[in-house]
XYZ file of C-alpha atoms in Angstrom:
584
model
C 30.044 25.408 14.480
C 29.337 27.327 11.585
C 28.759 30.756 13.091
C 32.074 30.112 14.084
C 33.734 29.839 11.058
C 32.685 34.116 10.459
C 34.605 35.353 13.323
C 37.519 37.374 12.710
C 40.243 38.421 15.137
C 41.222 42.602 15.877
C 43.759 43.775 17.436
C 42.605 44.992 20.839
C 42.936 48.302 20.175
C 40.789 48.037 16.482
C 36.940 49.228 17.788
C 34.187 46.699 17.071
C 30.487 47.139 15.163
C 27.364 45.797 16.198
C 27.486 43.143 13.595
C 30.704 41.757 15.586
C 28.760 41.274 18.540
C 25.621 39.993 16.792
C 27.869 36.826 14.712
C 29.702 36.132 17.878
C 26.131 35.481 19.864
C 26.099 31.529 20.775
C 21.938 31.853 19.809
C 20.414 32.623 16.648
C 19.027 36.001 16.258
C 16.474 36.975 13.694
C 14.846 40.140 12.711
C 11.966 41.187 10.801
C 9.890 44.416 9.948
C 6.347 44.999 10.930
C 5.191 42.959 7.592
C 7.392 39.874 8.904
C 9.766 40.246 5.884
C 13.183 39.398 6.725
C 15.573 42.578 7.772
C 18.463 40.790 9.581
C 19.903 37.703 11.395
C 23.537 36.271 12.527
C 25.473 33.688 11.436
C 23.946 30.921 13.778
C 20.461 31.353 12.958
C 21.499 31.235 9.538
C 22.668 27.715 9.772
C 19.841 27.208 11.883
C 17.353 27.827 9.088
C 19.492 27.758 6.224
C 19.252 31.217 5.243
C 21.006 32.876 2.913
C 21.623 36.932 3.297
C 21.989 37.720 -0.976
C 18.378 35.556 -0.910
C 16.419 36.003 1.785
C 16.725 39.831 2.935
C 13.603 41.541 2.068
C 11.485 38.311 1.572
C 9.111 36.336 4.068
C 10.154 33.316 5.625
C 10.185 29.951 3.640
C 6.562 27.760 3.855
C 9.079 24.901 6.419
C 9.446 27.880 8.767
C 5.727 28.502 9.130
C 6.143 27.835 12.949
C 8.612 30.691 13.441
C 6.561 32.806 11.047
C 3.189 32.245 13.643
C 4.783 33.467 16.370
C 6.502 36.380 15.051
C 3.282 37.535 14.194
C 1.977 37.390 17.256
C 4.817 39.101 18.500
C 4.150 42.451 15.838
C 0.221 42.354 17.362
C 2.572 43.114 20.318
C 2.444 39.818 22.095
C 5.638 39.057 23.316
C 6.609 34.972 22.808
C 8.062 33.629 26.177
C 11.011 31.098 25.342
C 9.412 27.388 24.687
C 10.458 24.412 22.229
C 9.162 24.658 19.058
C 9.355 22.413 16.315
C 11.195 24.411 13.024
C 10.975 22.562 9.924
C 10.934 19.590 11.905
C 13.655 20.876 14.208
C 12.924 21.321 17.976
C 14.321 24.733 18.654
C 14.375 26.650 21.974
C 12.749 30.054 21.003
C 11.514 33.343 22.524
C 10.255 36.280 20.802
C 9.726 39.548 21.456
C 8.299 43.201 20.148
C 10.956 46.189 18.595
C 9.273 49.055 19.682
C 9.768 52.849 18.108
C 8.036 55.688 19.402
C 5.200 53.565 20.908
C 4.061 51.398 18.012
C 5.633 48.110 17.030
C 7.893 48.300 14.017
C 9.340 44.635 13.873
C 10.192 41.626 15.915
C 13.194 39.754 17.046
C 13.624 36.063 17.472
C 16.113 34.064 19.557
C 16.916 30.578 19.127
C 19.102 27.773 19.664
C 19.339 24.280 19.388
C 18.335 21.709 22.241
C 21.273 21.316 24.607
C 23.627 23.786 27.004
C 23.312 26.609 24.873
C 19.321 26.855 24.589
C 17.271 24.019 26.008
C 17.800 24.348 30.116
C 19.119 21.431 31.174
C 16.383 20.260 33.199
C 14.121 19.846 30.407
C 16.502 17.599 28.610
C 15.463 14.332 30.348
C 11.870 15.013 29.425
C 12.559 15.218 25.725
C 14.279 12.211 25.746
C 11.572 10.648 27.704
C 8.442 11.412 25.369
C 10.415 10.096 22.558
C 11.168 6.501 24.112
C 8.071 5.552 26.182
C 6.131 2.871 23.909
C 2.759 5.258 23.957
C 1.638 7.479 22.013
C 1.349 11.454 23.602
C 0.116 14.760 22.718
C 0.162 17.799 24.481
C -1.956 20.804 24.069
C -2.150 23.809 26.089
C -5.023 25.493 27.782
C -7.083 26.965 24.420
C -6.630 23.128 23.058
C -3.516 24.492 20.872
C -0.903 21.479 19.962
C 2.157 21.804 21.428
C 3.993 18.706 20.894
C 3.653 15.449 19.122
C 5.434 12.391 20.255
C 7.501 9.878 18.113
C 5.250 6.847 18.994
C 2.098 8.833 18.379
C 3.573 10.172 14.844
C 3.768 6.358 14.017
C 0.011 4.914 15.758
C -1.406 8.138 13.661
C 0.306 8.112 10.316
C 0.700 11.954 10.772
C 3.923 14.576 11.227
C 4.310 16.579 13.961
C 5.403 19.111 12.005
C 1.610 19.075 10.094
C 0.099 19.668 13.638
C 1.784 21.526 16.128
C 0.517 24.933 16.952
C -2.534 24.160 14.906
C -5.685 23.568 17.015
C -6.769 20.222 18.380
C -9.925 20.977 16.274
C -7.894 20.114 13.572
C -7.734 16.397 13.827
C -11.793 16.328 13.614
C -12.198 18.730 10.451
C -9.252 16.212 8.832
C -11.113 13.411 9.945
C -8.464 11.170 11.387
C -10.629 10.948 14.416
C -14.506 11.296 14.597
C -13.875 12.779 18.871
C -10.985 14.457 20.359
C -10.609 13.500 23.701
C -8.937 16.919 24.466
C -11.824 19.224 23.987
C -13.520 16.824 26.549
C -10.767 17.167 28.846
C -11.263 20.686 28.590
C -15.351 20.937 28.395
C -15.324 18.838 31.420
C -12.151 19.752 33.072
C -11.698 16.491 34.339
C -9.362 13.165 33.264
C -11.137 11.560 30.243
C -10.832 8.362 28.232
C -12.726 6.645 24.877
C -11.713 4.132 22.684
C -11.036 5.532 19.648
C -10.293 4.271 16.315
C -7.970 5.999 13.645
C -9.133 6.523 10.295
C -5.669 6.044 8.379
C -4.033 2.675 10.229
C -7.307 1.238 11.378
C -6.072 1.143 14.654
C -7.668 0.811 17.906
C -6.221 3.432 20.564
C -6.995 3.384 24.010
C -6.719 7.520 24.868
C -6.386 8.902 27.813
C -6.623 12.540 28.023
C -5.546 14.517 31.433
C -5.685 18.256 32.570
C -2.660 19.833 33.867
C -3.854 23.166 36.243
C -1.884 26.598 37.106
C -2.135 28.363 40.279
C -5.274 30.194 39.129
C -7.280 26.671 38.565
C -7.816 26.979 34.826
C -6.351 24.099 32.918
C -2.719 25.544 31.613
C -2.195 22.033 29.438
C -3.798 19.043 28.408
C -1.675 15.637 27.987
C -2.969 12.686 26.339
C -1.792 9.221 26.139
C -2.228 6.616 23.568
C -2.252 3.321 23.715
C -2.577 0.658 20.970
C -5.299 -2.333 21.610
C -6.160 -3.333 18.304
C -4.878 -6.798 19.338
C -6.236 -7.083 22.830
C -9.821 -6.095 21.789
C -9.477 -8.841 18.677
C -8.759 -11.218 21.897
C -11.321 -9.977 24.062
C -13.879 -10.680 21.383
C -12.718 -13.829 20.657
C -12.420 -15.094 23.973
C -15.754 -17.397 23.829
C -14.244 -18.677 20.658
C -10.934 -19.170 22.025
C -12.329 -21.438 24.821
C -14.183 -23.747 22.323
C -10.661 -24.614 20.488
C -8.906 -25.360 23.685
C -11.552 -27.999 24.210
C -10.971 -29.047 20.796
C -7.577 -29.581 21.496
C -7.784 -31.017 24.692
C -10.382 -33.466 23.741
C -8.618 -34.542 20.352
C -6.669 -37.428 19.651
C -2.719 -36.358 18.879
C -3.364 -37.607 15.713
C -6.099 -35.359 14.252
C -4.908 -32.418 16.735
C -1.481 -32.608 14.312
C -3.471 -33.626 11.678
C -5.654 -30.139 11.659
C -2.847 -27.888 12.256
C -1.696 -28.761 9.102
C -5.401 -29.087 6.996
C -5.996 -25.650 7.947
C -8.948 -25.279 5.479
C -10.930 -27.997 6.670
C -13.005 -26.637 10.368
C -14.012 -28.788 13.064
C -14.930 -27.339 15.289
C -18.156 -28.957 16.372
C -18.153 -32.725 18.158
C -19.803 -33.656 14.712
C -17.632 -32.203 12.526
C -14.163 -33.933 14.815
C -15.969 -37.075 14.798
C -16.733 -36.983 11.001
C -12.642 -36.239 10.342
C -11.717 -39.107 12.785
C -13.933 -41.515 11.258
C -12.589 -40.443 7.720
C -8.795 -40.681 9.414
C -9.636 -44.413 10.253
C -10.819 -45.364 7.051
C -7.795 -43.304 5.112
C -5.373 -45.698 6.937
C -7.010 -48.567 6.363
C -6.857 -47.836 1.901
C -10.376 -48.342 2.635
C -12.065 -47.655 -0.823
C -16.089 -48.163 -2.204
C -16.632 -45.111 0.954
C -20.047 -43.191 0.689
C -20.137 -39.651 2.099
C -24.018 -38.434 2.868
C -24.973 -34.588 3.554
C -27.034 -31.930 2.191
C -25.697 -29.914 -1.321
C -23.096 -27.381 0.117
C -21.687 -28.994 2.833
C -18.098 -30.001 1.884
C -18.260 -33.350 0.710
C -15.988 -32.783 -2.036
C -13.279 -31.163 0.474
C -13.754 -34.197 2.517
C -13.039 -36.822 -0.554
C -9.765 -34.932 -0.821
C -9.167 -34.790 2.255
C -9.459 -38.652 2.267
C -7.127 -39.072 -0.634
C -4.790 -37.081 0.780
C -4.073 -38.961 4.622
C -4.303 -42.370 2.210
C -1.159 -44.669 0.596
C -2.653 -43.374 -2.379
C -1.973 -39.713 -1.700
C 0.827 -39.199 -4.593
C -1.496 -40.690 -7.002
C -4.614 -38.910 -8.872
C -6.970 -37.853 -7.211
C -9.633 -37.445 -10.336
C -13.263 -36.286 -9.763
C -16.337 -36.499 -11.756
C -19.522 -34.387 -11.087
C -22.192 -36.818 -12.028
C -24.784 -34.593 -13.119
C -22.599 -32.328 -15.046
C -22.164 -34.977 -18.025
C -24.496 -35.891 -20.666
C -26.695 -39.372 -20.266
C -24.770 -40.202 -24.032
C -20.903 -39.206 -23.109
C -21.219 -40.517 -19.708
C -19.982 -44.175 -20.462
C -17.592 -42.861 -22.943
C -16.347 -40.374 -20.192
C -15.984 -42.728 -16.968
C -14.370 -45.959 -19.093
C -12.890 -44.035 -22.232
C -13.344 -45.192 -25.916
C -11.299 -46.432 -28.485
C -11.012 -44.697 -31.962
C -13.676 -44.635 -34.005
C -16.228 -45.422 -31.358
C -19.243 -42.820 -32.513
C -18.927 -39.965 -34.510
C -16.976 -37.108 -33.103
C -14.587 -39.576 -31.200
C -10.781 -38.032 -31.145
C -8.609 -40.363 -34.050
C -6.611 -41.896 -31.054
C -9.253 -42.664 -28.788
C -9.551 -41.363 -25.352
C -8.846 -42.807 -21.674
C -11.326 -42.566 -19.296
C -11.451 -40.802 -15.765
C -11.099 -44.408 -14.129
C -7.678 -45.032 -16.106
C -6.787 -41.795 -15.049
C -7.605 -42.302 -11.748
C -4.743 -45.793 -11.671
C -3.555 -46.209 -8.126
C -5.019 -42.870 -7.321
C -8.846 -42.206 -6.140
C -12.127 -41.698 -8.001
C -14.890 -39.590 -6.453
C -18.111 -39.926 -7.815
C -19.956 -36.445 -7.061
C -23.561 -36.677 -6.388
C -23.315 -40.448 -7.730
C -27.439 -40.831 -7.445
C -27.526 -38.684 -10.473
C -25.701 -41.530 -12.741
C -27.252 -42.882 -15.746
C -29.226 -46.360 -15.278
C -27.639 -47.256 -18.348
C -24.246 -46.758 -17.203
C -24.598 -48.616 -13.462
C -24.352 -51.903 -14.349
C -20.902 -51.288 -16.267
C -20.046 -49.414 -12.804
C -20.906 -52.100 -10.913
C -19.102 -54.841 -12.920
C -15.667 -52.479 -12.730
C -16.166 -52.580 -8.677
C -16.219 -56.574 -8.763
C -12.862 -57.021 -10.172
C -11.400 -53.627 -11.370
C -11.277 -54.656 -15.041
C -13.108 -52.327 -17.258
C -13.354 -51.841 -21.171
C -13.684 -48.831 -23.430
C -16.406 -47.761 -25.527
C -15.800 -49.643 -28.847
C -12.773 -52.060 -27.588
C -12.342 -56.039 -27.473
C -10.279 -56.183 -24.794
C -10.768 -55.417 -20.755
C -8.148 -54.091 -18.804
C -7.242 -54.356 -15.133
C -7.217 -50.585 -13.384
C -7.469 -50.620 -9.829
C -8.436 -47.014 -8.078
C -10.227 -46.229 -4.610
C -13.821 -45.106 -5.010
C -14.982 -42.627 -3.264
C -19.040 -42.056 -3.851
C -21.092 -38.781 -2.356
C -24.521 -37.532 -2.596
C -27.437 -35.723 -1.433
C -30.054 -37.768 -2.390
C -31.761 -40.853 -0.590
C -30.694 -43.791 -2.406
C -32.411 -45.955 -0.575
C -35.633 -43.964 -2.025
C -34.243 -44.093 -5.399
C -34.124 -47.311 -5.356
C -37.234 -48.615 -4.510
C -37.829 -45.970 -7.295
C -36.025 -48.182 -9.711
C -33.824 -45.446 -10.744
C -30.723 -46.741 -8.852
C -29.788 -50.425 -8.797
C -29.967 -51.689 -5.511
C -26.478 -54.068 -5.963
C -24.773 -50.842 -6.797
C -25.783 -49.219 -3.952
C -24.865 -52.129 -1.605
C -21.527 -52.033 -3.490
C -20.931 -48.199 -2.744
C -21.839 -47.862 0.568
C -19.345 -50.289 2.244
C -18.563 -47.813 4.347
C -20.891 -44.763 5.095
C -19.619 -41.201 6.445
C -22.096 -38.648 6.825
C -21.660 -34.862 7.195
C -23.937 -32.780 9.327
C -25.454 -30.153 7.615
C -23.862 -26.572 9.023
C -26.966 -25.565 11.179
C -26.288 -28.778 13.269
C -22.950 -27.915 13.795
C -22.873 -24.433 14.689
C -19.886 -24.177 16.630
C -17.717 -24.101 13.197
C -19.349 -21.226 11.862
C -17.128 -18.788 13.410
C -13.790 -20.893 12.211
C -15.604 -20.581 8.394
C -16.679 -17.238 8.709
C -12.975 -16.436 9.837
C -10.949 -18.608 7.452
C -13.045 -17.355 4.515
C -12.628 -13.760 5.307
C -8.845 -14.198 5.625
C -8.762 -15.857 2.145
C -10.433 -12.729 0.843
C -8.207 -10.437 3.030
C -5.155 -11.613 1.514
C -6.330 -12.212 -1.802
C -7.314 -8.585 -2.173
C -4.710 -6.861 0.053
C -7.118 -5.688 2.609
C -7.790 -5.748 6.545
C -11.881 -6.288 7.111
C -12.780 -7.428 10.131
C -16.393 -9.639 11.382
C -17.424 -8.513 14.834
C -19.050 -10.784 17.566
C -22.334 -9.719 16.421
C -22.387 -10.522 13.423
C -21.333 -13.905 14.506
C -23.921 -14.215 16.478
C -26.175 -13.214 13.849
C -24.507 -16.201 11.653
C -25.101 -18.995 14.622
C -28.531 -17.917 14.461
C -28.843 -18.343 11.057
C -30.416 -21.935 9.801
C -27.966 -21.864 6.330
C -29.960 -24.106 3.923
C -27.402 -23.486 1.506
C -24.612 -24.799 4.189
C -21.260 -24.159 3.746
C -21.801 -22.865 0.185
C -24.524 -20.393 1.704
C -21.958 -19.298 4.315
C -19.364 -18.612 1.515
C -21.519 -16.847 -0.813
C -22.527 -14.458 2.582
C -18.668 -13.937 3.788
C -18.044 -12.843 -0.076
C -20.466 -10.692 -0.689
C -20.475 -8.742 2.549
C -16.700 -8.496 1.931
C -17.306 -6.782 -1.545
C -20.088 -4.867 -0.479
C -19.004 -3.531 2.761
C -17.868 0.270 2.743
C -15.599 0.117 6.045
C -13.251 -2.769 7.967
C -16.301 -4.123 9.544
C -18.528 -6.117 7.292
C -21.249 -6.348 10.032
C -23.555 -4.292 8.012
C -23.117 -6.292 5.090
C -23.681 -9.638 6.765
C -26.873 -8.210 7.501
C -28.113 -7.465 4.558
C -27.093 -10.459 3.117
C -28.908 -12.497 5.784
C -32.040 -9.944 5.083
C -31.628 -8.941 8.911
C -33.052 -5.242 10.112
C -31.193 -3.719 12.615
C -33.220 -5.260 15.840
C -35.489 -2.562 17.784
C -37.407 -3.036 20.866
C -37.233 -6.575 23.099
C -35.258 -9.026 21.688
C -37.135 -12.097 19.508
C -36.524 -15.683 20.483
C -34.127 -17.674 18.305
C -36.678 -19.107 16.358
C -38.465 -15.884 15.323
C -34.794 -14.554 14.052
C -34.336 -17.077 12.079
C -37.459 -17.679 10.718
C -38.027 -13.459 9.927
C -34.670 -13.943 8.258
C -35.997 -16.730 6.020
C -38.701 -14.925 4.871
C -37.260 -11.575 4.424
C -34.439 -13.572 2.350
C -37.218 -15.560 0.157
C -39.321 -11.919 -0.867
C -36.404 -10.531 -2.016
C -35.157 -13.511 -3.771
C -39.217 -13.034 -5.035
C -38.937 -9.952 -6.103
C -35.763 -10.449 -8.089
C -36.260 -13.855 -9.846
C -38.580 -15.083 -12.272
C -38.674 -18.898 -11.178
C -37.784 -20.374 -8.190
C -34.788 -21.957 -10.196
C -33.711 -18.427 -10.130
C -34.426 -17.779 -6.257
C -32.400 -21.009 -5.835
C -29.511 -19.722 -7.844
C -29.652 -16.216 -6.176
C -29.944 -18.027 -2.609
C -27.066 -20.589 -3.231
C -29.720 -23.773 -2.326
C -31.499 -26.067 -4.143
C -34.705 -25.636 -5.483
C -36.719 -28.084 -3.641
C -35.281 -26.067 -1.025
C -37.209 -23.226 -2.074
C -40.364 -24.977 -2.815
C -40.141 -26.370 0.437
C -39.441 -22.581 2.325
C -42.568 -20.911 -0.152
C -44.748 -23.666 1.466
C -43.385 -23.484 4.931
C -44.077 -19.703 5.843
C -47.158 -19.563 2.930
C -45.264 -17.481 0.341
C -47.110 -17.098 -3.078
C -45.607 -16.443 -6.061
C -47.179 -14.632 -9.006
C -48.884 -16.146 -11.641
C -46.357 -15.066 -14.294
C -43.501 -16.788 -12.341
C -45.981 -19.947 -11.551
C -46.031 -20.040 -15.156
C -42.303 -19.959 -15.859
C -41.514 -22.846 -13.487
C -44.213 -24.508 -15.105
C -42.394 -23.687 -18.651
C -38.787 -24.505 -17.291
């Protein structure tokens, strides 16, 4: 040891000085004057506290030794400090204290210390050390006036703190910091009874189950406090889940092996719902089959682009293109030139080499018409001639080619309406609907809100590094929720309550996306909720907007959507914005 090192032999007849007998101590000995400015200490403490004798006489102790420092002066008030483990620039260190007196008044103070083992921790004390830094929870212990005392390894890690930031500060501490918002301590010793809360920690985000319980002397007052932590982050994020949890293991139960593998892997797509599963098996059956001329029916915002892919992808076709065209998107005049391509010098504008079309590039692959209603009259009969025998022509050519794709055709509209409308030809329409799949809009299928709710969060989570969290209420306030905007609607709502939430929990935000107060008083029947929703969702929309274009835009539904909502719950819009629909 390094005190060690400074002893010198005598002959046994030499006399000795105090100093001998101070460096040949096996503890550390320290001594200060009554301003706590360092007078003396042996060898030991020296390596103890690195302290060097040309440096350190004369000055106060280093910031690290604060610990020491605390008690010293409690010892020059005349307190002595009766021997306990103390942590020492985050060394535990056996150490009592104690008073030099001269002529009644206290000039200085001594310390003695030693390190943990034989020579200054008694022995059976060692045990316990070694047990509070191995058991898998998280302790603190505090003494009777709600000091700390000690600071377990586990609890270090479940708090993102030091021990050596805490102990022999006051458990008040941890509340003026706030890495808690209650200390479980000063109920133990308000109450003077065992004590527990759930509490969550404002660094990690963690969930701690803490137990807090009093220890009493012989005179009945509470000598210490121990509390236990425990983490159940995970276990409450399976408690809440747990109705959730039962629905998939009907899902998989009730699932052919096929589409049970099947989903594992198309992790984006939820089915949640008996609708939803049937609409994927039915989509399965016709994927294996190279079935093509497929129409998918549902509302705007319900996924039935996902599900054309999704189609493409289980087919033979799967490693070919899969090349999509949103219907409305192109102009009346480009829209022949963009489905079957032109050949150079076609109309003005046209590129030198010509251009292929999106059925070309679609060649052994899939083409999905997007909200096909919306194609040009002048342009289905062209269509329809290319679904007889695959051979089409570009704009300005002489010669047909033979390009055989799967067509896939969605939309939102009633075709059979348009039709007798004359605006769609009724031999396309028995061309394109071969086979018809239709998707249930989401407030029909409410058992795969959750899944979407919890799949879009996550994308968000991980795209932006961050940990947020929906609760079971505000699922339940989603169920409840009618979603004429579908699975677009739900989107925009996960996204923005994700951006605009302050905290984890996006609760809050979900609810004032949905236009949802917090409830007060008896609960209102489903209906009422939803409909209150609608309404509050529609003023503000109101209040923001100029035309109900707008509202749509800002609601994520269509506009007859809108129309059809004003009318429903008798909403009247100002004359000004009567005005600018009637303008737009």
């Amino acid at each position: 040891m390094p005190h060690q090192a400074m002893q010198t032999r005598h002959p046994a007849t030499a006399p000795y000085t105090p100093d001998d007998v101070l460096h040949s101590l096996s503890r550390g000995v320290l001594n200060v004057d009554a301003a706590c400015r360092i007078v003396s200490f042996n060898a030991y403490a020296a390596s103890l506290l690195e302290l060097d004798a040309a440096r350190d006489r004369g000055q106060h102790l280093p910031d690290p030794l604060q610990e020491l420092t605390v008690r010293l002066r409690a010892c020059l008030e005349g307190e002595p400090a009766p021997p306990a483990l103390v942590n020492v620039d985050g060394r535990m260190l056996q150490l009592e204290a104690s008073p030099i007196r001269r002529k009644g008044g206290v000039v200085g103070a001594t310390a003695l210390m030693g390190e943990p083992g034989p020579c200054g921790l008694p022995v059976p004390e060692i045990p316990l050390r070694a047990v509070l830094e191995s058991v898998s929870e998280g302790i603190w212990i505090c003494d009777g006036q709600g000091t700390i005392l000690d600071i377990n390894r586990e609890s270090q890690r479940l708090n993102s703190v030091r021990a050596t930031d805490y102990v022999g500060r006051s458990i008040r501490c941890i509340l003026d910091e706030g890495l808690v918002d209650h200390s479980v301590t000063l109920d133990v010793l308000r109450y003077k009874r065992q004590s527990s809360i759930i509490q969550r920690i404002t660094k990690t985000g963690k969930q701690l189950l803490v137990t807090g319980s009093p220890v009493f002397g012989d005179d009945g007052e509470i000598s210490m406090v121990v509390v236990n932590e425990r983490d159940v982050t995970e276990l409450n994020a399976l408690r809440e889940g747990l109705q959730n949890a039962r629905k998939v293991e009907e899902k998989f139960r009730n699932e052919l092996a096929e589409l049970s593998m099947l989903e594992l892997r198309q992790k984006e797509i939820v089915a949640d719902s008996p609708a939803m599963r049937h609409c994927l098996h039915a989509l399965l059956k016709l994927a294996n089959m190279d079935a093509s001329r497929i129409l998918i029916l549902g509302e705007s915002g319900t996924g039935k682009g996902l599900l054309a892919k999704f189609l493409h992808q289980h087919s033979p076709r799967a490693k070919k293109p899969f090349v999509p065209i949103n219907c409305p998107a192109v102009p009346e005049n480009l829209f022949e030139a963009e489905l079957f391509g032109y050949e150079k010098g076609a109309f003005t504008g046209a590129l030198k080499e010509g251009k292929a079309g999106l059925i070309e590039l679609a060649k052994d692959g899939t083409l999905f018409l997007d909200e096909v209603g919306d194609i040009p009259l002048s342009v289905q009969a062209k269509l329809l001639k290319y679904l007889d025998d695959y051979e089409l022509r570009r704009l300005g050519g002489s010669l047909s080619k033979k390009v055989v794709c799967g067509v896939v055709a969605a939309t939102n509209c009633d075709l059979e309406r348009l039709v007798e409308q004359k605006r769609f030809r009724k031999d396309l329409f028995f061309r394109l609907n071969t086979f018809i799949v239709r998707i249930a809009p989401l407030r029909e299928r409410r058992e795969d809100i959750f899944g979407l709710a919890e799949f879009y969060l996550a994308g968000c989570n991980t795209r932006y590094s961050k940990s947020k969290r929906i609760s079971p209420r505000a699922i339940r306030l989603l169920e409840s929720h009618d979603f004429p905007g579908n699975v677009r609607e739900l989107v925009g709502i996960i996204q923005k309550a994700f951006v605009m939430s302050e905290g984890d929990d996006i609760t809050e935000a979900i609810e004032e996306a949905l236009g949802v107060a917090p409830a007060l008083g008896a609960p209102r029947g489903l209906v009422a909720s939803t409909d209150q929703a609608s309404v509050l969702a529609l003023k503000h929309a109101a209040a923001r907007c100029r035309t109900t274009r707008e509202m749509a835009a800002c609601l994520g539904v269509s506009q007859s959507t809108v129309v059809r909502k004003l009318a429903k719950y008798g909403i009247r819009l100002s004359d000004s914005q009567m005005n600018q629909d009637l303008v737009s």
